Coordinates of C-alpha atoms and ligand atoms in Angstrom, one line a residue:
M12 CA 104.8 32.0 -42.2
K13 CA 106.0 32.9 -45.7
R14 CA 109.2 30.8 -45.2
F15 CA 107.1 28.0 -43.7
L16 CA 104.8 27.9 -46.7
Y17 CA 107.8 28.1 -49.0
N18 CA 109.5 25.2 -47.2
I19 CA 106.6 22.8 -47.0
T20 CA 105.9 23.2 -50.7
G21 CA 109.4 22.7 -51.8
G22 CA 109.6 26.3 -52.9
N23 CA 106.3 26.4 -54.7
P24 CA 103.7 28.0 -52.3
K25 CA 101.3 28.6 -55.2
A26 CA 100.6 24.9 -55.1
L27 CA 98.6 25.5 -51.9
L28 CA 96.2 28.0 -53.5
E29 CA 93.9 25.4 -55.0
P30 CA 93.5 23.2 -51.9
C31 CA 92.9 26.4 -49.9
L32 CA 90.2 27.6 -52.3
V33 CA 88.5 24.2 -52.4
S34 CA 88.6 24.0 -48.6
L35 CA 87.1 27.5 -48.4
A36 CA 84.4 26.7 -50.8
T37 CA 83.5 23.6 -48.7
G38 CA 83.4 25.8 -45.6
F39 CA 80.9 28.1 -47.3
C40 CA 78.9 25.1 -48.4
Q41 CA 78.6 24.2 -44.7
I42 CA 77.1 27.5 -43.8
V43 CA 74.2 27.3 -46.3
P44 CA 72.3 24.6 -44.3
S45 CA 72.3 26.8 -41.2
L46 CA 70.8 29.6 -43.3
L47 CA 68.1 27.2 -44.7
I48 CA 67.3 25.9 -41.3
F49 CA 66.9 29.5 -40.2
A50 CA 64.6 30.1 -43.1
V51 CA 62.4 27.1 -42.1
F52 CA 62.2 28.3 -38.5
D53 CA 61.6 31.8 -39.6
T54 CA 58.6 30.8 -41.8
I55 CA 57.1 28.7 -39.0
Y56 CA 57.7 31.3 -36.4
L57 CA 56.2 34.1 -38.6
A58 CA 53.0 32.0 -39.2
Y59 CA 52.6 31.4 -35.5
A60 CA 53.4 35.0 -34.5
R61 CA 50.9 36.5 -36.9
G62 CA 48.3 33.7 -36.5
Q63 CA 48.4 33.1 -40.3
A64 CA 48.2 29.9 -42.3
M65 CA 51.5 28.1 -42.7
H66 CA 53.2 28.8 -46.0
M67 CA 53.6 25.1 -46.9
E68 CA 54.9 25.6 -50.5
K69 CA 57.7 27.7 -49.2
L70 CA 58.5 25.2 -46.4
W71 CA 58.6 22.3 -48.9
G72 CA 60.7 24.3 -51.2
I73 CA 63.3 25.0 -48.5
C74 CA 63.3 21.4 -47.4
A75 CA 63.9 20.3 -51.0
L76 CA 66.7 22.8 -51.2
L77 CA 68.1 21.4 -48.0
A78 CA 68.0 17.9 -49.3
G79 CA 69.6 19.0 -52.6
W80 CA 72.2 20.9 -50.7
M81 CA 73.3 17.7 -48.9
L82 CA 74.4 16.4 -52.3
V83 CA 76.2 19.6 -53.2
E84 CA 78.0 19.5 -49.8
Y85 CA 78.9 15.9 -50.3
A86 CA 80.3 16.6 -53.8
A87 CA 82.2 19.6 -52.5
R88 CA 83.8 17.7 -49.6
A89 CA 84.7 14.8 -51.9
R90 CA 86.3 17.2 -54.4
A91 CA 88.1 19.0 -51.6
H92 CA 89.4 15.8 -50.2
E93 CA 90.6 14.6 -53.6
K94 CA 92.2 17.9 -54.5
T95 CA 94.0 18.4 -51.3
A96 CA 95.2 14.7 -51.0
M97 CA 96.4 14.8 -54.6
T98 CA 98.3 18.0 -54.1
A99 CA 99.8 16.7 -50.9
Y100 CA 101.0 13.4 -52.3
H101 CA 102.1 15.0 -55.5
L102 CA 104.2 17.6 -53.7
S103 CA 105.8 15.1 -51.3
A104 CA 106.5 12.6 -54.1
I105 CA 108.2 15.3 -56.1
G106 CA 109.9 16.6 -53.0
R107 CA 111.2 13.1 -52.0
T108 CA 112.5 12.4 -55.4
E109 CA 114.2 15.8 -55.7
L110 CA 115.8 15.5 -52.3
A111 CA 117.1 12.0 -53.1
E112 CA 118.5 13.4 -56.4
H113 CA 120.0 16.3 -54.6
L114 CA 121.7 13.9 -52.0
R115 CA 123.3 12.1 -54.9
K116 CA 125.0 15.3 -56.0
L117 CA 126.4 16.2 -52.6
P118 CA 130.0 15.6 -51.6
L119 CA 130.5 12.4 -49.6
G120 CA 131.7 14.6 -46.7
F121 CA 128.1 15.6 -46.2
F122 CA 127.2 12.0 -45.4
G123 CA 130.0 11.7 -42.9
R124 CA 128.4 14.6 -41.0
R125 CA 124.8 13.1 -41.1
D126 CA 123.5 9.9 -39.6
P127 CA 122.0 7.8 -42.4
A128 CA 119.1 7.0 -40.1
T129 CA 118.3 10.8 -39.8
L130 CA 118.2 11.0 -43.6
T131 CA 115.9 8.0 -43.9
T132 CA 113.6 9.5 -41.2
M133 CA 113.6 12.7 -43.0
L134 CA 112.7 11.3 -46.4
L135 CA 109.9 9.2 -44.9
N136 CA 108.6 10.9 -41.7
D137 CA 109.3 14.6 -42.5
Y138 CA 107.6 14.3 -45.8
S139 CA 104.7 12.5 -44.3
N140 CA 104.3 15.4 -41.9
V141 CA 104.4 17.7 -44.9
E142 CA 101.8 15.6 -46.7
T143 CA 99.3 15.9 -43.7
T144 CA 100.0 19.6 -43.4
V145 CA 99.4 20.3 -47.1
S146 CA 96.4 18.1 -47.3
F147 CA 94.7 19.1 -44.1
Y148 CA 96.2 21.7 -41.8
V149 CA 96.9 24.5 -44.2
P150 CA 93.6 24.4 -46.2
Q151 CA 91.6 24.0 -43.0
L152 CA 93.5 26.8 -41.3
A153 CA 92.9 29.1 -44.3
S154 CA 89.2 28.4 -44.3
A155 CA 89.0 28.6 -40.5
V156 CA 90.4 32.1 -40.7
I157 CA 88.4 33.4 -43.7
L158 CA 85.1 31.8 -42.8
P159 CA 84.7 33.5 -39.4
V160 CA 85.4 36.9 -41.0
V161 CA 82.5 36.3 -43.4
V162 CA 80.2 35.0 -40.6
F163 CA 81.2 38.0 -38.4
L164 CA 80.1 40.3 -41.2
I165 CA 76.8 38.5 -41.6
M166 CA 76.2 38.6 -37.9
L167 CA 77.0 42.3 -37.7
L168 CA 74.1 42.9 -40.1
F169 CA 71.6 41.3 -37.7
S170 CA 72.9 42.1 -34.2
P171 CA 76.3 43.9 -33.7
Q172 CA 76.2 43.2 -29.9
M173 CA 75.9 39.4 -30.4
A174 CA 78.5 39.4 -33.2
L175 CA 81.0 41.2 -30.9
A176 CA 80.2 38.9 -28.0
M177 CA 80.8 35.8 -30.2
F178 CA 84.2 37.0 -31.5
L179 CA 85.4 38.9 -28.4
P180 CA 87.6 36.1 -27.0
L181 CA 89.2 35.3 -30.4
P182 CA 92.1 37.7 -30.0
L183 CA 92.7 36.2 -26.6
C184 CA 92.8 32.7 -28.0
F185 CA 95.2 33.7 -30.9
G186 CA 97.3 35.5 -28.3
I187 CA 97.6 32.3 -26.2
M188 CA 98.7 30.4 -29.2
W189 CA 101.2 33.0 -30.3
L190 CA 102.7 33.5 -26.9
S191 CA 103.1 29.7 -26.4
S192 CA 104.7 29.2 -29.9
G193 CA 108.2 29.5 -28.6
L194 CA 107.6 26.8 -26.0
Q195 CA 105.9 24.6 -28.5
K196 CA 108.8 25.0 -30.9
K197 CA 111.3 24.0 -28.1
I198 CA 109.3 21.0 -27.1
S199 CA 108.7 19.9 -30.7
G200 CA 112.5 20.2 -31.3
R201 CA 113.3 17.9 -28.4
H202 CA 110.7 15.4 -29.6
V203 CA 112.2 15.4 -33.1
R204 CA 115.7 14.9 -31.8
A205 CA 114.6 12.0 -29.5
R206 CA 112.8 10.4 -32.5
E207 CA 116.0 10.7 -34.6
D208 CA 118.1 9.3 -31.9
C209 CA 115.7 6.3 -31.7
A210 CA 116.0 5.7 -35.4
G211 CA 119.8 5.9 -35.3
R212 CA 120.0 3.5 -32.3
L213 CA 117.6 1.1 -33.9
Q214 CA 119.6 1.1 -37.1
E215 CA 122.8 0.6 -35.3
Y216 CA 121.3 -2.3 -33.2
L217 CA 120.0 -4.1 -36.3
L218 CA 123.0 -3.6 -38.5
G219 CA 125.4 -4.5 -35.8
M220 CA 123.5 -7.6 -34.8
R221 CA 126.4 -9.9 -35.9
E222 CA 128.9 -8.0 -33.7
I223 CA 126.5 -7.8 -30.8
K224 CA 126.1 -11.5 -30.8
S225 CA 129.7 -12.4 -31.4
H226 CA 131.0 -10.1 -28.7
N227 CA 128.0 -10.7 -26.4
L228 CA 127.2 -7.0 -26.3
S229 CA 123.4 -7.5 -26.1
G230 CA 123.3 -6.0 -22.6
E231 CA 125.1 -2.7 -23.3
R232 CA 123.7 -2.1 -26.8
F233 CA 120.2 -3.0 -25.8
E234 CA 120.5 -0.6 -22.9
A235 CA 121.4 2.2 -25.3
L236 CA 118.3 1.4 -27.4
R237 CA 116.1 1.1 -24.4
E238 CA 117.3 4.5 -23.1
A239 CA 116.5 6.0 -26.5
F240 CA 113.0 4.6 -26.5
A241 CA 112.5 5.8 -22.9
R242 CA 113.7 9.3 -23.9
L243 CA 111.2 9.3 -26.8
K244 CA 108.4 8.3 -24.4
R245 CA 109.4 11.2 -22.0
E246 CA 109.5 13.7 -24.8
S247 CA 106.1 12.5 -26.2
L248 CA 104.6 12.8 -22.7
R249 CA 106.2 16.2 -22.3
M250 CA 104.5 17.3 -25.5
E251 CA 101.1 16.0 -24.3
I252 CA 101.4 17.5 -20.9
M253 CA 102.7 20.9 -21.9
V254 CA 101.4 21.6 -25.4
V255 CA 98.0 20.0 -25.3
P256 CA 96.7 22.0 -22.2
I257 CA 97.7 25.2 -24.0
V258 CA 95.6 24.3 -27.0
L259 CA 92.8 23.2 -24.7
I260 CA 92.9 26.6 -22.9
A261 CA 92.8 28.4 -26.3
I262 CA 89.8 26.3 -27.4
A263 CA 88.0 27.0 -24.1
A264 CA 88.6 30.7 -24.6
L265 CA 87.2 30.4 -28.1
R266 CA 84.1 28.5 -26.9
S267 CA 83.5 31.1 -24.2
G268 CA 82.5 33.4 -27.1
L269 CA 79.5 31.1 -27.8
T270 CA 78.4 31.3 -24.1
L271 CA 78.9 35.1 -24.0
M272 CA 76.8 35.4 -27.2
L273 CA 74.1 33.2 -25.7
L274 CA 74.0 35.4 -22.6
I275 CA 73.8 38.7 -24.6
G276 CA 71.3 37.1 -26.9
T277 CA 69.0 35.9 -24.1
F278 CA 69.2 39.4 -22.6
L279 CA 68.3 41.0 -25.9
L280 CA 65.5 38.5 -26.5
V281 CA 63.9 39.1 -23.1
G282 CA 64.2 42.9 -23.7
G283 CA 62.4 42.4 -27.1
E284 CA 65.3 43.7 -29.1
L285 CA 65.9 40.4 -30.8
S286 CA 63.6 38.0 -32.6
L287 CA 63.7 34.3 -31.8
P288 CA 64.6 33.3 -35.4
I289 CA 67.6 35.6 -35.4
F290 CA 68.6 34.2 -32.0
L291 CA 68.5 30.8 -33.6
L292 CA 70.4 31.9 -36.6
F293 CA 73.3 33.1 -34.3
L294 CA 73.3 29.8 -32.5
L295 CA 73.5 27.9 -35.8
L296 CA 76.2 30.1 -37.3
G297 CA 78.2 30.3 -34.0
M298 CA 78.4 26.5 -33.8
R299 CA 79.4 26.3 -37.5
V300 CA 82.3 28.7 -36.8
V301 CA 83.5 27.4 -33.5
E302 CA 84.0 23.8 -34.6
P303 CA 86.4 24.4 -37.5
L304 CA 88.2 27.1 -35.5
S305 CA 88.8 24.6 -32.6
V306 CA 90.1 22.1 -35.1
A307 CA 92.3 24.8 -36.6
L308 CA 93.8 25.6 -33.2
V309 CA 94.8 22.0 -32.8
H310 CA 96.2 22.0 -36.2
Y311 CA 98.1 25.2 -35.6
A312 CA 100.0 23.4 -32.8
E313 CA 100.7 20.6 -35.1
L314 CA 102.1 23.1 -37.7
R315 CA 104.9 24.0 -35.2
Y316 CA 106.0 20.4 -35.4
T317 CA 105.8 20.3 -39.2
A318 CA 107.7 23.6 -39.4
L319 CA 110.7 21.7 -38.0
S320 CA 110.3 19.0 -40.6
A321 CA 110.1 21.6 -43.3
D322 CA 113.1 23.5 -42.0
R323 CA 115.2 20.3 -42.0
I324 CA 114.2 19.4 -45.5
M325 CA 115.1 22.9 -46.7
E326 CA 118.4 22.9 -44.8
I327 CA 119.4 19.8 -46.8
R328 CA 118.1 21.1 -50.1
Q329 CA 120.2 24.2 -49.6
E330 CA 123.4 22.2 -49.1
P331 CA 125.5 23.2 -52.2
P332 CA 126.3 20.3 -54.6
L333 CA 129.8 19.9 -55.9
P334 CA 130.4 22.7 -58.5
G335 CA 131.6 22.1 -62.0
T336 CA 129.8 21.9 -65.3
G337 CA 132.4 21.0 -67.9
Q338 CA 132.5 17.5 -69.4
A339 CA 135.4 15.4 -68.1
P340 CA 137.8 14.2 -70.9
C341 CA 137.4 10.6 -72.0
G342 CA 140.6 9.3 -70.4
G343 CA 144.2 10.7 -70.4
D344 CA 146.9 11.2 -67.8
I345 CA 145.8 11.7 -64.2
R346 CA 148.1 14.3 -62.6
F347 CA 148.2 15.2 -58.9
D348 CA 149.9 18.6 -58.5
R349 CA 150.7 19.6 -54.9
V350 CA 147.4 18.3 -53.6
S351 CA 146.5 18.7 -49.9
F352 CA 143.3 17.5 -48.4
A353 CA 141.6 17.1 -45.0
Y354 CA 138.3 15.3 -44.2
R355 CA 137.8 17.6 -41.3
H356 CA 140.6 19.5 -39.6
T357 CA 143.7 17.3 -39.7
D358 CA 145.5 17.0 -43.1
V359 CA 145.3 13.6 -44.6
L360 CA 147.2 14.4 -47.8
Q361 CA 150.0 17.0 -48.0
E362 CA 151.5 18.4 -51.2
V363 CA 150.9 15.1 -53.0
S364 CA 152.3 15.2 -56.6
F365 CA 152.5 12.3 -59.0
L366 CA 151.5 11.3 -62.5
A367 CA 149.4 8.3 -63.4
P368 CA 150.0 8.0 -67.2
A369 CA 147.2 7.1 -69.6
G370 CA 146.9 3.4 -70.4
R371 CA 149.4 2.5 -67.7
V372 CA 149.1 0.9 -64.2
T373 CA 150.1 3.1 -61.3
A374 CA 150.2 1.5 -57.9
L375 CA 149.8 3.3 -54.6
V376 CA 151.4 1.6 -51.6
G377 CA 152.1 2.6 -48.0
P378 CA 151.1 1.8 -44.5
S379 CA 147.5 1.7 -43.5
G380 CA 146.1 5.2 -43.0
S381 CA 148.7 6.8 -45.3
G382 CA 146.0 8.2 -47.6
K383 CA 145.9 5.7 -50.5
S384 CA 142.1 5.3 -50.6
T385 CA 141.7 9.1 -50.1
I386 CA 143.6 9.6 -53.4
T387 CA 141.2 7.3 -55.3
R388 CA 138.2 9.1 -53.7
L389 CA 139.5 12.5 -54.8
I390 CA 139.9 11.2 -58.4
A391 CA 136.3 10.2 -58.4
R392 CA 135.5 13.6 -56.9
F393 CA 133.7 12.3 -53.8
W394 CA 135.4 15.2 -52.1
D395 CA 137.2 18.3 -53.5
V396 CA 140.8 19.0 -52.7
R397 CA 141.7 21.7 -50.3
Q398 CA 144.8 22.9 -52.2
G399 CA 146.5 22.0 -55.4
T400 CA 144.9 20.4 -58.5
I401 CA 144.0 17.0 -59.8
S402 CA 143.8 17.0 -63.6
L403 CA 142.6 14.5 -66.2
A404 CA 144.2 15.0 -69.6
G405 CA 145.1 18.5 -68.5
H406 CA 141.6 19.5 -67.3
D407 CA 141.2 20.4 -63.7
L408 CA 138.7 17.9 -62.2
A409 CA 137.3 20.7 -60.0
T410 CA 135.8 22.3 -63.1
C411 CA 134.2 19.2 -64.4
D412 CA 130.7 18.0 -63.8
P413 CA 131.0 15.3 -61.1
E414 CA 128.6 13.0 -63.0
S415 CA 130.7 13.1 -66.1
I416 CA 133.8 12.2 -64.1
L417 CA 132.0 9.2 -62.6
A418 CA 131.0 8.2 -66.1
R419 CA 134.8 7.8 -67.0
I420 CA 135.7 5.8 -64.0
S421 CA 135.1 2.2 -62.8
M422 CA 135.8 1.4 -59.2
V423 CA 136.4 -2.0 -57.6
F424 CA 136.5 -1.9 -53.8
Q425 CA 137.2 -4.5 -51.2
D426 CA 133.7 -4.2 -49.8
V427 CA 131.2 -4.8 -52.5
Y428 CA 127.7 -3.7 -52.1
L429 CA 125.1 -5.8 -54.0
F430 CA 121.6 -4.4 -54.4
R431 CA 118.5 -6.4 -53.5
D432 CA 117.9 -7.6 -57.0
S433 CA 118.9 -10.4 -59.3
I434 CA 122.5 -11.2 -60.0
G435 CA 122.0 -10.3 -63.6
N436 CA 120.6 -6.9 -62.7
N437 CA 123.5 -6.4 -60.2
I438 CA 126.0 -6.8 -63.0
A439 CA 123.9 -4.6 -65.4
V440 CA 124.4 -1.7 -62.9
G441 CA 127.6 -1.2 -64.9
R442 CA 125.7 -0.1 -68.0
K443 CA 122.1 1.0 -68.5
N444 CA 120.2 -1.0 -71.0
A445 CA 122.9 -3.8 -71.3
T446 CA 121.5 -6.9 -73.0
R447 CA 121.5 -10.3 -71.3
R448 CA 124.2 -11.4 -73.7
E449 CA 126.5 -8.4 -72.8
V450 CA 125.9 -9.2 -69.1
E451 CA 126.9 -12.8 -69.7
E452 CA 130.0 -11.8 -71.7
A453 CA 131.2 -9.5 -68.9
A454 CA 130.5 -12.3 -66.3
K455 CA 132.5 -14.7 -68.4
K456 CA 135.5 -12.4 -68.5
A457 CA 135.2 -11.7 -64.8
C458 CA 135.3 -15.5 -64.1
C459 CA 131.8 -15.5 -62.5
H460 CA 129.7 -17.0 -65.2
D461 CA 130.2 -20.6 -64.0
F462 CA 129.1 -20.1 -60.5
I463 CA 126.2 -17.9 -61.6
A464 CA 125.1 -20.5 -64.1
A465 CA 125.2 -23.2 -61.4
L466 CA 122.7 -21.2 -59.2
P467 CA 119.1 -22.5 -59.3
Q468 CA 117.8 -19.5 -61.2
G469 CA 121.0 -18.5 -62.9
Y470 CA 121.3 -14.8 -63.6
D471 CA 117.8 -14.3 -62.2
T472 CA 118.8 -15.5 -58.8
P473 CA 118.0 -12.8 -56.2
V474 CA 120.7 -11.5 -54.0
G475 CA 119.9 -10.9 -50.3
E476 CA 120.4 -7.4 -48.9
G477 CA 124.1 -6.6 -48.9
G478 CA 124.7 -9.7 -51.0
C479 CA 124.9 -12.1 -48.0
T480 CA 124.2 -15.2 -50.1
L481 CA 127.6 -14.9 -51.9
S482 CA 131.1 -15.3 -50.8
G483 CA 133.6 -12.4 -50.7
G484 CA 135.4 -13.6 -53.8
E485 CA 132.1 -14.1 -55.7
K486 CA 130.9 -10.6 -54.8
Q487 CA 134.3 -9.2 -55.8
R488 CA 134.1 -10.9 -59.3
I489 CA 130.5 -9.6 -59.8
S490 CA 131.8 -6.0 -59.1
I491 CA 134.6 -6.6 -61.7
A492 CA 131.9 -7.8 -64.2
R493 CA 130.1 -4.5 -63.5
A494 CA 133.2 -2.6 -64.2
L495 CA 133.9 -4.6 -67.4
L496 CA 130.4 -3.9 -68.6
K497 CA 130.9 -0.2 -67.9
D498 CA 134.1 -0.2 -69.9
A499 CA 135.3 3.1 -68.5
P500 CA 138.8 4.4 -69.5
I501 CA 139.9 4.8 -65.9
I502 CA 140.0 1.9 -63.4
L503 CA 140.4 2.4 -59.6
L504 CA 141.1 -0.7 -57.7
D505 CA 141.2 -0.4 -53.9
E506 CA 142.5 -3.5 -52.0
A507 CA 140.6 -5.7 -54.4
T508 CA 142.2 -8.9 -53.5
A509 CA 143.4 -8.3 -50.0
S510 CA 141.0 -10.5 -48.1
L511 CA 140.6 -13.4 -50.5
D512 CA 141.5 -17.0 -50.2
P513 CA 144.2 -18.2 -52.7
E514 CA 141.6 -19.9 -55.0
N515 CA 139.4 -16.8 -55.2
E516 CA 142.5 -14.6 -55.5
I517 CA 143.5 -16.4 -58.7
Y518 CA 140.0 -15.9 -60.2
V519 CA 139.9 -12.3 -59.2
Q520 CA 143.4 -11.7 -60.5
R521 CA 142.3 -13.2 -63.8
A522 CA 139.2 -11.0 -63.9
I523 CA 141.2 -7.9 -63.0
N524 CA 143.7 -8.7 -65.8
A525 CA 140.7 -8.7 -68.3
L526 CA 139.5 -5.4 -66.8
V527 CA 142.6 -3.4 -66.8
A528 CA 143.8 -4.1 -70.4
N529 CA 144.6 -0.8 -72.1
K530 CA 143.1 1.3 -69.3
T531 CA 144.5 4.0 -67.0
V532 CA 144.7 2.1 -63.8
L533 CA 145.3 3.2 -60.2
I534 CA 145.7 0.2 -57.9
I535 CA 146.0 0.1 -54.1
A536 CA 147.4 -3.2 -52.8
H537 CA 148.8 -4.3 -49.5
R538 CA 150.5 -7.3 -50.9
L539 CA 153.3 -5.8 -52.8
R540 CA 153.9 -8.9 -55.0
T541 CA 150.5 -8.2 -56.7
I542 CA 151.8 -4.8 -58.0
R543 CA 155.4 -5.4 -58.6
R544 CA 154.8 -5.4 -62.3
A545 CA 153.0 -2.0 -62.2
D546 CA 154.4 0.7 -64.5
W547 CA 154.8 3.1 -61.7
I548 CA 154.7 2.8 -58.0
V549 CA 153.9 5.8 -55.6
V550 CA 154.9 5.2 -52.0
L551 CA 152.9 7.2 -49.4
D552 CA 153.6 7.7 -45.7
H553 CA 151.5 10.0 -43.4
G554 CA 149.8 11.6 -46.4
R555 CA 153.1 12.5 -48.2
V556 CA 154.7 10.9 -51.3
I557 CA 158.0 9.7 -50.0
E558 CA 159.2 7.6 -53.0
Q559 CA 158.2 6.8 -56.5
G560 CA 159.5 4.7 -59.3
T561 CA 159.4 1.2 -60.7
H562 CA 159.6 -1.9 -58.5
E563 CA 163.3 -2.4 -59.4
Q564 CA 164.2 1.3 -58.8
L565 CA 162.4 1.3 -55.4
L566 CA 164.1 -1.9 -54.3
A567 CA 167.4 -0.4 -55.2
E568 CA 166.8 2.4 -52.7
T569 CA 166.8 1.7 -49.0
G570 CA 163.5 3.3 -48.3
L571 CA 160.1 2.4 -47.0
Y572 CA 159.2 0.3 -50.1
Q573 CA 162.3 -1.9 -49.7
H574 CA 161.5 -2.2 -46.0
L575 CA 157.8 -3.2 -46.6
W576 CA 158.9 -5.7 -49.3
T577 CA 161.4 -7.4 -47.0
L578 CA 158.7 -7.5 -44.2
Q579 CA 156.2 -9.1 -46.5
G580 CA 158.8 -11.6 -47.7
R581 CA 159.3 -12.6 -44.1
S582 CA 155.6 -12.8 -43.2
A583 CA 155.0 -15.0 -46.3
G584 CA 156.7 -17.8 -44.3
W585 CA 154.7 -17.1 -41.2
S586 CA 152.5 -19.9 -39.8
M587 CA 150.6 -20.4 -36.6
R588 CA 152.4 -22.6 -34.1
P589 CA 151.4 -23.7 -30.6
A590 CA 153.5 -21.8 -28.0
Ligands
ADP5 P1 144.7 4.2 -46.5 O1 143.9 3.9 -47.7 O2 146.1 4.4 -46.9 O3 144.6 3.1 -45.5 P2 142.9 6.3 -46.1 O4 143.0 7.2 -47.2 O5 141.7 5.4 -46.0 O6 144.2 5.5 -45.9 O7 142.8 7.2 -44.8 C1 143.8 8.2 -44.5 C2 143.4 8.9 -43.2 O8 142.1 9.6 -43.4 C3 143.2 8.0 -42.0 O9 143.8 8.6 -40.9 C4 141.7 7.8 -41.9 O10 141.4 7.6 -40.5 C5 141.2 9.2 -42.4 N1 139.9 9.0 -43.0 C6 139.6 8.2 -44.0 N2 138.3 8.3 -44.4 C7 137.8 9.3 -43.6 C8 136.5 9.9 -43.5 N3 135.5 9.6 -44.3 N4 136.3 10.9 -42.6 C9 137.4 11.3 -41.8 N5 138.6 10.7 -41.8 C10 138.8 9.7 -42.7

């Protein structure tokens, strides 16, 4: 329970104290009318029993109190609602933001292990469950547990037999809930997994719509989605069929206390050991207690479900972010010293050593899958190396704050992601608080000002999700404009021009030339002619550095570089001919 409260409050269980106290106060407010009704009945009964005149002033006084109390009860309920809702939404807003912030600091390997749909579900659904738990379930449960204790004590004063009869089945009903909690946990777990699977399948179906249509896969992919929905239906029904009856049995056991109390009360009444007003008081109090307790039992079952959400949230929050606190130097040589790395089990880089000197262009070449992109990701510290060191100006990157490393680096990839925002703001991603003039300057250098200015709303033109309204070359130039604006000392270019048509390639090349002037550049290129003027070329094969040197030096050797160069020379003359 302690861990559960810790988890749902994001490590701050004290935040629940106020909602619980307010809910408890509301619970007590609800008992008062029962006591006042009892007082009315008692006054009338006494007058009849003794054959005396009715004490009208007292009766009016109690009625006025009852009417006034309605206002108090309304105010207490409204306050409780406001307080609990505020705490719940506040906690989950903070929790969501902290989790999103925490995710940003995790190594990218974490995201390879997790389905993005699961993370989205977690940020939205799991926190919604926590919201409901904090705002309703926990405060109601707290008051449903404390209130009966107080009522039991009041009842004991008037009739111990009736009090015991009323609360006799309570241990039985808690026992049922406790014994069934394992089953509830298991079924809830299956339901959560089925829901996650649905989210994942749905996301895959929507994102892969282009492939589904072009390869006519609608049958198979839809079948997978249909099966995920069917599984969710089965698990939802399983929950209804197996968990709800247990709760209903526990509620029935609880209510049997009321019947038992009635029986004992009637017996005592007939035997003259109990007065009618006290009998009525027990009925009123009994009903006041049974209702919130029944609701609490239902909520207790729901808490099992929320406990899973809270566990999942905490599991992610406990994922260790990349260590390192030192500030990365502002530029300098990048040195790989016997670096080995594996994403999972198989080594992708083995004993890689090379130097990318400050202010020079170093090119990485090699067959696909040889580890070129991995090298750039390790420099940006998306992952940490398994062995060896990567240093920047002599500082081991593993000791530097990952954010300070990213501040020194601009990356231009082949796949450019544009945010759902205006083009101007997409460029301004490069530098916070950049002025419109700076954005335009960067766009001009990146050869994208002209096509942006020709758009209907210019720099304010919105970009569709993923930037689908722009061509590959245009997106590429926007990403170069971002990098120009950022003006970082290190530039990582990964296949930046590989998939462009000749016209766009010229523009992008021009933009890159503007970007890389006087910077430490690491460039990956499939087309060797684009990097032949690089200061240093590192040739990789199967995760190892097999050659390095200038273009001329490497051509003079009969190695992989010379082989690739010759192959590319031949393929330049390739054209499609009918057989
Ligand atoms: P290159 O850029 O030379 O084409 P990469 O560095 O992208 O090569 O990939 C090197 C190897 O690492 C490949 O076998 C690839 O399948 C694997 N790899 C790349 N990214 C990941 C990843 N996120 N998780 C697991 N394996 C990966």
